[in-house]
Amino acid sequence: MSTQTSSSSEATSRTVNLLDVKAPEAAPTAVKPCCVCKDEKAARDECMLFSDGDPKEKCRSTIEQYRSCMAGYGFKLPEAVE
């Protein structure tokens, strides 16, 4: 009989109070590429769509501004294909 009491006592001591369990801290939310550099992207897109002549040459500065902004957030954009 003492064995039953000790095993129920052990089971009780191992019971976890769920209110005392802390949830793991959430990892910081990563920034999505679609959500950063919106102004630079809009300027780049407008220049590319509405420029006269070769947009790669005429929009080089806006493209570089967008690329450097994205690099600031850790995104590497591919080089322009010639």
PDB file of C-alpha atoms in Angstrom:
ATOM      1  CA  MET A   1       0.000   0.000   0.000  1.00  0.00           C
ATOM      2  CA  SER A   2       2.841   2.369   0.686  1.00  0.00           C
ATOM      3  CA  THR A   3       4.028   1.753  -2.885  1.00  0.00           C
ATOM      4  CA  GLN A   4       0.783   3.137  -4.289  1.00  0.00           C
ATOM      5  CA  THR A   5       1.056   6.225  -2.145  1.00  0.00           C
ATOM      6  CA  SER A   6       4.639   6.886  -3.162  1.00  0.00           C
ATOM      7  CA  SER A   7       3.906   6.456  -6.869  1.00  0.00           C
ATOM      8  CA  SER A   8       0.899   8.764  -6.743  1.00  0.00           C
ATOM      9  CA  SER A   9       3.069  11.185  -4.779  1.00  0.00           C
ATOM     10  CA  GLU A  10       5.763  11.003  -7.493  1.00  0.00           C
ATOM     11  CA  ALA A  11       3.193  11.556 -10.229  1.00  0.00           C
ATOM     12  CA  THR A  12       1.885  14.608  -8.428  1.00  0.00           C
ATOM     13  CA  SER A  13       5.355  16.075  -8.003  1.00  0.00           C
ATOM     14  CA  ARG A  14       6.009  15.698 -11.758  1.00  0.00           C
ATOM     15  CA  THR A  15       2.767  17.393 -12.759  1.00  0.00           C
ATOM     16  CA  VAL A  16       3.442  20.695 -14.525  1.00  0.00           C
ATOM     17  CA  ASN A  17       1.274  23.664 -13.856  1.00  0.00           C
ATOM     18  CA  LEU A  18       0.477  24.993 -17.337  1.00  0.00           C
ATOM     19  CA  LEU A  19       0.096  28.514 -15.996  1.00  0.00           C
ATOM     20  CA  ASP A  20       3.758  28.463 -14.944  1.00  0.00           C
ATOM     21  CA  VAL A  21       5.026  27.395 -18.368  1.00  0.00           C
ATOM     22  CA  LYS A  22       6.277  30.349 -20.379  1.00  0.00           C
ATOM     23  CA  ALA A  23       5.891  30.415 -24.132  1.00  0.00           C
ATOM     24  CA  PRO A  24       9.152  30.720 -26.042  1.00  0.00           C
ATOM     25  CA  GLU A  25       9.918  34.259 -27.054  1.00  0.00           C
ATOM     26  CA  ALA A  26       8.980  34.955 -30.631  1.00  0.00           C
ATOM     27  CA  ALA A  27      11.820  35.575 -33.020  1.00  0.00           C
ATOM     28  CA  PRO A  28      11.922  39.096 -34.436  1.00  0.00           C
ATOM     29  CA  THR A  29       9.829  39.312 -37.546  1.00  0.00           C
ATOM     30  CA  ALA A  30      11.951  39.433 -40.665  1.00  0.00           C
ATOM     31  CA  VAL A  31      11.354  42.322 -43.010  1.00  0.00           C
ATOM     32  CA  LYS A  32       9.853  41.300 -46.328  1.00  0.00           C
ATOM     33  CA  PRO A  33      11.329  42.782 -49.510  1.00  0.00           C
ATOM     34  CA  CYS A  34       7.910  43.972 -50.637  1.00  0.00           C
ATOM     35  CA  CYS A  35       7.539  46.154 -47.550  1.00  0.00           C
ATOM     36  CA  VAL A  36      10.723  48.229 -47.691  1.00  0.00           C
ATOM     37  CA  CYS A  37      12.064  50.911 -50.040  1.00  0.00           C
ATOM     38  CA  LYS A  38       8.623  51.628 -51.465  1.00  0.00           C
ATOM     39  CA  ASP A  39       9.421  55.195 -52.512  1.00  0.00           C
ATOM     40  CA  GLU A  40      12.648  54.162 -54.226  1.00  0.00           C
ATOM     41  CA  LYS A  41      10.875  51.300 -55.976  1.00  0.00           C
ATOM     42  CA  ALA A  42       8.067  53.574 -57.192  1.00  0.00           C
ATOM     43  CA  ALA A  43      10.585  56.110 -58.557  1.00  0.00           C
ATOM     44  CA  ARG A  44      12.550  53.334 -60.264  1.00  0.00           C
ATOM     45  CA  ASP A  45       9.430  51.812 -61.820  1.00  0.00           C
ATOM     46  CA  GLU A  46       8.113  55.170 -63.006  1.00  0.00           C
ATOM     47  CA  CYS A  47      11.445  56.030 -64.589  1.00  0.00           C
ATOM     48  CA  MET A  48      11.726  52.634 -66.273  1.00  0.00           C
ATOM     49  CA  LEU A  49       8.194  52.790 -67.669  1.00  0.00           C
ATOM     50  CA  PHE A  50       8.048  56.391 -68.840  1.00  0.00           C
ATOM     51  CA  SER A  51      11.593  57.341 -69.842  1.00  0.00           C
ATOM     52  CA  ASP A  52      12.474  58.095 -73.432  1.00  0.00           C
ATOM     53  CA  GLY A  53      15.322  56.119 -74.929  1.00  0.00           C
ATOM     54  CA  ASP A  54      17.267  53.491 -73.017  1.00  0.00           C
ATOM     55  CA  PRO A  55      15.766  53.202 -69.512  1.00  0.00           C
ATOM     56  CA  LYS A  56      18.850  51.366 -68.185  1.00  0.00           C
ATOM     57  CA  GLU A  57      20.994  54.420 -68.904  1.00  0.00           C
ATOM     58  CA  LYS A  58      18.477  57.146 -68.065  1.00  0.00           C
ATOM     59  CA  CYS A  59      17.344  55.517 -64.807  1.00  0.00           C
ATOM     60  CA  ARG A  60      20.747  54.364 -63.568  1.00  0.00           C
ATOM     61  CA  SER A  61      20.699  56.671 -60.512  1.00  0.00           C
ATOM     62  CA  THR A  62      17.193  55.647 -59.407  1.00  0.00           C
ATOM     63  CA  ILE A  63      18.076  51.987 -59.920  1.00  0.00           C
ATOM     64  CA  GLU A  64      21.207  52.411 -57.778  1.00  0.00           C
ATOM     65  CA  GLN A  65      19.220  54.222 -55.071  1.00  0.00           C
ATOM     66  CA  TYR A  66      16.777  51.317 -54.950  1.00  0.00           C
ATOM     67  CA  ARG A  67      19.584  48.736 -54.902  1.00  0.00           C
ATOM     68  CA  SER A  68      21.423  50.509 -52.070  1.00  0.00           C
ATOM     69  CA  CYS A  69      18.198  50.857 -50.070  1.00  0.00           C
ATOM     70  CA  MET A  70      17.478  47.139 -50.416  1.00  0.00           C
ATOM     71  CA  ALA A  71      21.080  46.294 -49.512  1.00  0.00           C
ATOM     72  CA  GLY A  72      20.580  48.316 -46.325  1.00  0.00           C
ATOM     73  CA  TYR A  73      17.920  45.784 -45.322  1.00  0.00           C
ATOM     74  CA  GLY A  74      20.142  42.833 -46.253  1.00  0.00           C
ATOM     75  CA  PHE A  75      18.667  42.043 -49.659  1.00  0.00           C
ATOM     76  CA  LYS A  76      21.016  41.467 -52.589  1.00  0.00           C
ATOM     77  CA  LEU A  77      19.493  42.212 -55.964  1.00  0.00           C
ATOM     78  CA  PRO A  78      20.894  40.560 -59.068  1.00  0.00           C
ATOM     79  CA  GLU A  79      22.987  42.659 -61.432  1.00  0.00           C
ATOM     80  CA  ALA A  80      21.243  43.962 -64.521  1.00  0.00           C
ATOM     81  CA  VAL A  81      21.489  41.638 -67.505  1.00  0.00           C
ATOM     82  CA  GLU A  82      22.924  43.327 -70.568  1.00  0.00           C
TER      83      GLU A  82
END
